[in-house]
Amino acid sequence: MLSGHAGEILGGFTTTLLLTACAFPLALVLGCLVAICRISPVRPLRVAGRLYVDLVRNSPLLLIAVLLIFGLPDAGVLIPLFWCLVLALGIYFGAYVCETVRSGIRAVDRGQVEAARAIGLPFRRVVLDVLLPQAFRAMVQPLGTILINVALGSALGAAVGVDELTLETRSFNLETAEPILAFAVAACGYLVINLAVSGVVRLIERKVRVLR
């Protein structure tokens, strides 16, 4: 019976991968930009960065998704549900990336920052050439965890009509009345993603350890 729905479930799994692959880079870029704002010498940028993090981290992901799905059309912006969910995931997990990057930056020896400033490097070069490259070593594992959470968070698509893995397995359950089999398949799909991400993270950590 499962074989008759294999195409739909595989399509949902592919959509979950695409959601993750699109949302995580967005969260990474947004999080890095907000983290730079939070350590900026410009006070308005620091305040704006903190407000973003506090607001997003204290809001449910579903709330952000619903606001985008219904709010963007009201503002005259029409984008597919898939990209609304990508944007919601990127905005939500961007706040967590921000705090991860900021923690990694704090782990860099303060003396190196002072030395960079002493030789006349502007703030932008200090961040790009001194802080971020070294902070990345402390950020590999936390960023891997965020990537896994993005994949798991994509299951929210089942609540807003995106044909990802959870929605397809739920549809399979509604047709066959086999909830254990249906959601065991979904669990296996997410497990495959999580194990793959964990393996890549371990490889990167090993490479970073060698580079030290």
One Martini backbone bead per residue (centre of mass of N, CA, C, O) as a GRO file, in nm:
protein
  212
    1MET     BB    1   0.056   0.064  -0.018
    2LEU     BB    2   0.305   0.251  -0.010
    3SER     BB    3   0.389   0.230  -0.312
    4GLY     BB    4   0.143   0.411  -0.420
    5HIS     BB    5   0.292   0.676  -0.247
    6ALA     BB    6   0.596   0.723  -0.317
    7GLY     BB    7   0.592   0.975  -0.498
    8GLU     BB    8   0.472   1.175  -0.293
    9ILE     BB    9   0.678   1.133  -0.065
   10LEU     BB   10   0.929   1.202  -0.233
   11GLY     BB   11   0.832   1.488  -0.301
   12GLY     BB   12   0.821   1.585  -0.006
   13PHE     BB   13   1.119   1.538   0.054
   14THR     BB   14   1.224   1.731  -0.163
   15THR     BB   15   1.087   1.984  -0.047
   16THR     BB   16   1.234   1.978   0.222
   17LEU     BB   17   1.514   2.016   0.100
   18LEU     BB   18   1.453   2.287  -0.040
   19LEU     BB   19   1.375   2.447   0.206
   20THR     BB   20   1.646   2.412   0.350
   21ALA     BB   21   1.836   2.515   0.116
   22CYS     BB   22   1.697   2.808   0.119
   23ALA     BB   23   1.675   2.898   0.428
   24PHE     BB   24   1.961   2.878   0.549
   25PRO     BB   25   2.115   3.095   0.385
   26LEU     BB   26   1.927   3.320   0.474
   27ALA     BB   27   1.986   3.292   0.778
   28LEU     BB   28   2.292   3.334   0.757
   29VAL     BB   29   2.296   3.616   0.635
   30LEU     BB   30   2.107   3.757   0.833
   31GLY     BB   31   2.261   3.680   1.094
   32CYS     BB   32   2.529   3.819   1.023
   33LEU     BB   33   2.419   4.105   0.989
   34VAL     BB   34   2.298   4.131   1.276
   35ALA     BB   35   2.561   4.073   1.429
   36ILE     BB   36   2.709   4.321   1.323
   37CYS     BB   37   2.509   4.521   1.441
   38ARG     BB   38   2.551   4.426   1.748
   39ILE     BB   39   2.880   4.517   1.722
   40SER     BB   40   2.843   4.793   1.654
   41PRO     BB   41   2.925   5.138   1.706
   42VAL     BB   42   2.629   5.178   1.619
   43ARG     BB   43   2.357   5.214   1.804
   44PRO     BB   44   2.107   5.175   1.613
   45LEU     BB   45   2.204   4.895   1.517
   46ARG     BB   46   2.204   4.754   1.789
   47VAL     BB   47   1.905   4.798   1.851
   48ALA     BB   48   1.787   4.664   1.598
   49GLY     BB   49   1.914   4.385   1.646
   50ARG     BB   50   1.784   4.331   1.922
   51LEU     BB   51   1.488   4.355   1.839
   52TYR     BB   52   1.486   4.128   1.637
   53VAL     BB   53   1.568   3.897   1.825
   54ASP     BB   54   1.350   3.934   2.046
   55LEU     BB   55   1.102   3.912   1.861
   56VAL     BB   56   1.157   3.639   1.717
   57ARG     BB   57   1.227   3.450   1.969
   58ASN     BB   58   0.918   3.537   2.089
   59SER     BB   59   0.808   3.385   1.831
   60PRO     BB   60   0.631   3.193   1.646
   61LEU     BB   61   0.669   3.046   1.348
   62LEU     BB   62   0.370   3.045   1.264
   63LEU     BB   63   0.324   3.349   1.291
   64ILE     BB   64   0.524   3.437   1.072
   65ALA     BB   65   0.397   3.277   0.841
   66VAL     BB   66   0.113   3.405   0.853
   67LEU     BB   67   0.198   3.699   0.812
   68LEU     BB   68   0.317   3.649   0.529
   69ILE     BB   69   0.082   3.505   0.380
   70PHE     BB   70  -0.130   3.754   0.453
   71GLY     BB   71   0.044   4.021   0.436
   72LEU     BB   72   0.168   4.040   0.151
   73PRO     BB   73  -0.095   4.066  -0.018
   74ASP     BB   74  -0.186   4.330   0.127
   75ALA     BB   75   0.093   4.469   0.008
   76GLY     BB   76   0.118   4.346  -0.303
   77VAL     BB   77   0.266   4.063  -0.243
   78LEU     BB   78   0.317   3.785  -0.468
   79ILE     BB   79   0.386   3.462  -0.337
   80PRO     BB   80   0.455   3.163  -0.289
   81LEU     BB   81   0.430   2.946  -0.032
   82PHE     BB   82   0.715   2.841  -0.038
   83TRP     BB   83   0.853   3.131  -0.006
   84CYS     BB   84   0.715   3.206   0.256
   85LEU     BB   85   0.845   2.976   0.421
   86VAL     BB   86   1.136   3.049   0.366
   87LEU     BB   87   1.119   3.331   0.492
   88ALA     BB   88   1.031   3.241   0.773
   89LEU     BB   89   1.274   3.061   0.834
   90GLY     BB   90   1.492   3.278   0.790
   91ILE     BB   91   1.396   3.480   1.005
   92TYR     BB   92   1.389   3.295   1.250
   93PHE     BB   93   1.686   3.159   1.227
   94GLY     BB   94   1.848   3.425   1.211
   95ALA     BB   95   1.845   3.482   1.517
   96TYR     BB   96   2.019   3.228   1.592
   97VAL     BB   97   2.260   3.292   1.418
   98CYS     BB   98   2.333   3.557   1.548
   99GLU     BB   99   2.404   3.437   1.832
  100THR     BB  100   2.620   3.245   1.727
  101VAL     BB  101   2.807   3.456   1.601
  102ARG     BB  102   2.844   3.630   1.854
  103SER     BB  103   2.975   3.406   2.022
  104GLY     BB  104   3.213   3.353   1.832
  105ILE     BB  105   3.331   3.640   1.850
  106ARG     BB  106   3.379   3.634   2.163
  107ALA     BB  107   3.605   3.398   2.133
  108VAL     BB  108   3.787   3.607   2.040
  109ASP     BB  109   4.064   3.761   2.087
  110ARG     BB  110   4.090   4.085   2.180
  111GLY     BB  111   4.383   4.145   2.086
  112GLN     BB  112   4.328   4.114   1.777
  113VAL     BB  113   4.143   4.356   1.750
  114GLU     BB  114   4.340   4.569   1.855
  115ALA     BB  115   4.557   4.514   1.641
  116ALA     BB  116   4.383   4.584   1.393
  117ARG     BB  117   4.329   4.876   1.482
  118ALA     BB  118   4.629   4.966   1.509
  119ILE     BB  119   4.673   4.925   1.178
  120GLY     BB  120   4.386   5.057   1.051
  121LEU     BB  121   4.140   4.889   1.048
  122PRO     BB  122   3.837   4.869   0.965
  123PHE     BB  123   3.553   4.733   1.075
  124ARG     BB  124   3.498   4.556   0.827
  125ARG     BB  125   3.782   4.414   0.826
  126VAL     BB  126   3.773   4.299   1.109
  127VAL     BB  127   3.535   4.114   1.060
  128LEU     BB  128   3.626   3.963   0.788
  129ASP     BB  129   3.949   3.902   0.871
  130VAL     BB  130   3.922   3.825   1.193
  131LEU     BB  131   3.653   3.726   1.322
  132LEU     BB  132   3.497   3.520   1.137
  133PRO     BB  133   3.717   3.307   1.073
  134GLN     BB  134   3.755   3.232   1.384
  135ALA     BB  135   3.455   3.192   1.472
  136PHE     BB  136   3.383   2.943   1.296
  137ARG     BB  137   3.505   2.722   1.481
  138ALA     BB  138   3.264   2.775   1.706
  139MET     BB  139   3.006   2.736   1.483
  140VAL     BB  140   2.958   2.457   1.356
  141GLN     BB  141   2.770   2.305   1.550
  142PRO     BB  142   2.541   2.518   1.586
  143LEU     BB  143   2.477   2.539   1.280
  144GLY     BB  144   2.398   2.244   1.248
  145THR     BB  145   2.157   2.260   1.440
  146ILE     BB  146   2.003   2.473   1.279
  147LEU     BB  147   1.973   2.309   1.022
  148ILE     BB  148   1.802   2.089   1.151
  149ASN     BB  149   1.575   2.285   1.246
  150VAL     BB  150   1.490   2.368   0.965
  151ALA     BB  151   1.399   2.092   0.870
  152LEU     BB  152   1.189   2.057   1.099
  153GLY     BB  153   1.037   2.334   1.048
  154SER     BB  154   0.920   2.255   0.761
  155ALA     BB  155   0.665   2.102   0.878
  156LEU     BB  156   0.482   2.359   0.875
  157GLY     BB  157   0.371   2.319   0.585
  158ALA     BB  158   0.121   2.145   0.676
  159ALA     BB  159  -0.036   2.414   0.788
  160VAL     BB  160  -0.003   2.590   0.488
  161GLY     BB  161   0.018   2.394   0.211
  162VAL     BB  162   0.290   2.247   0.184
  163ASP     BB  163   0.436   1.976  -0.005
  164GLU     BB  164   0.564   1.809   0.225
  165LEU     BB  165   0.636   1.542   0.412
  166THR     BB  166   0.410   1.568   0.628
  167LEU     BB  167   0.171   1.613   0.436
  168GLU     BB  168   0.201   1.348   0.273
  169THR     BB  169   0.177   1.154   0.518
  170ARG     BB  170  -0.100   1.256   0.604
  171SER     BB  171  -0.246   1.179   0.344
  172PHE     BB  172  -0.181   0.880   0.367
  173ASN     BB  173  -0.336   0.840   0.634
  174LEU     BB  174  -0.621   0.930   0.533
  175GLU     BB  175  -0.636   0.690   0.316
  176THR     BB  176  -0.527   0.431   0.519
  177ALA     BB  177  -0.519   0.434   0.834
  178GLU     BB  178  -0.173   0.454   0.898
  179PRO     BB  179  -0.004   0.623   1.125
  180ILE     BB  180   0.253   0.468   1.191
  181LEU     BB  181   0.362   0.439   0.906
  182ALA     BB  182   0.350   0.730   0.811
  183PHE     BB  183   0.529   0.863   1.051
  184ALA     BB  184   0.770   0.676   1.017
  185VAL     BB  185   0.850   0.781   0.742
  186ALA     BB  186   0.897   1.072   0.829
  187ALA     BB  187   1.111   1.012   1.044
  188CYS     BB  188   1.313   0.889   0.844
  189GLY     BB  189   1.353   1.140   0.672
  190TYR     BB  190   1.464   1.324   0.901
  191LEU     BB  191   1.694   1.134   0.983
  192VAL     BB  192   1.856   1.150   0.723
  193ILE     BB  193   1.913   1.451   0.739
  194ASN     BB  194   2.049   1.458   1.020
  195LEU     BB  195   2.279   1.258   0.957
  196ALA     BB  196   2.401   1.418   0.724
  197VAL     BB  197   2.463   1.677   0.880
  198SER     BB  198   2.639   1.548   1.102
  199GLY     BB  199   2.856   1.441   0.911
  200VAL     BB  200   2.944   1.715   0.793
  201VAL     BB  201   3.018   1.850   1.062
  202ARG     BB  202   3.244   1.653   1.137
  203LEU     BB  203   3.422   1.713   0.892
  204ILE     BB  204   3.459   2.016   0.946
  205GLU     BB  205   3.578   1.992   1.230
  206ARG     BB  206   3.825   1.830   1.140
  207LYS     BB  207   3.936   2.043   0.947
  208VAL     BB  208   3.962   2.273   1.152
  209ARG     BB  209   4.155   2.123   1.345
  210VAL     BB  210   4.384   2.101   1.136
  211LEU     BB  211   4.414   2.414   1.077
  212ARG     BB  212   4.519   2.480   1.375
   0.00000   0.00000   0.00000
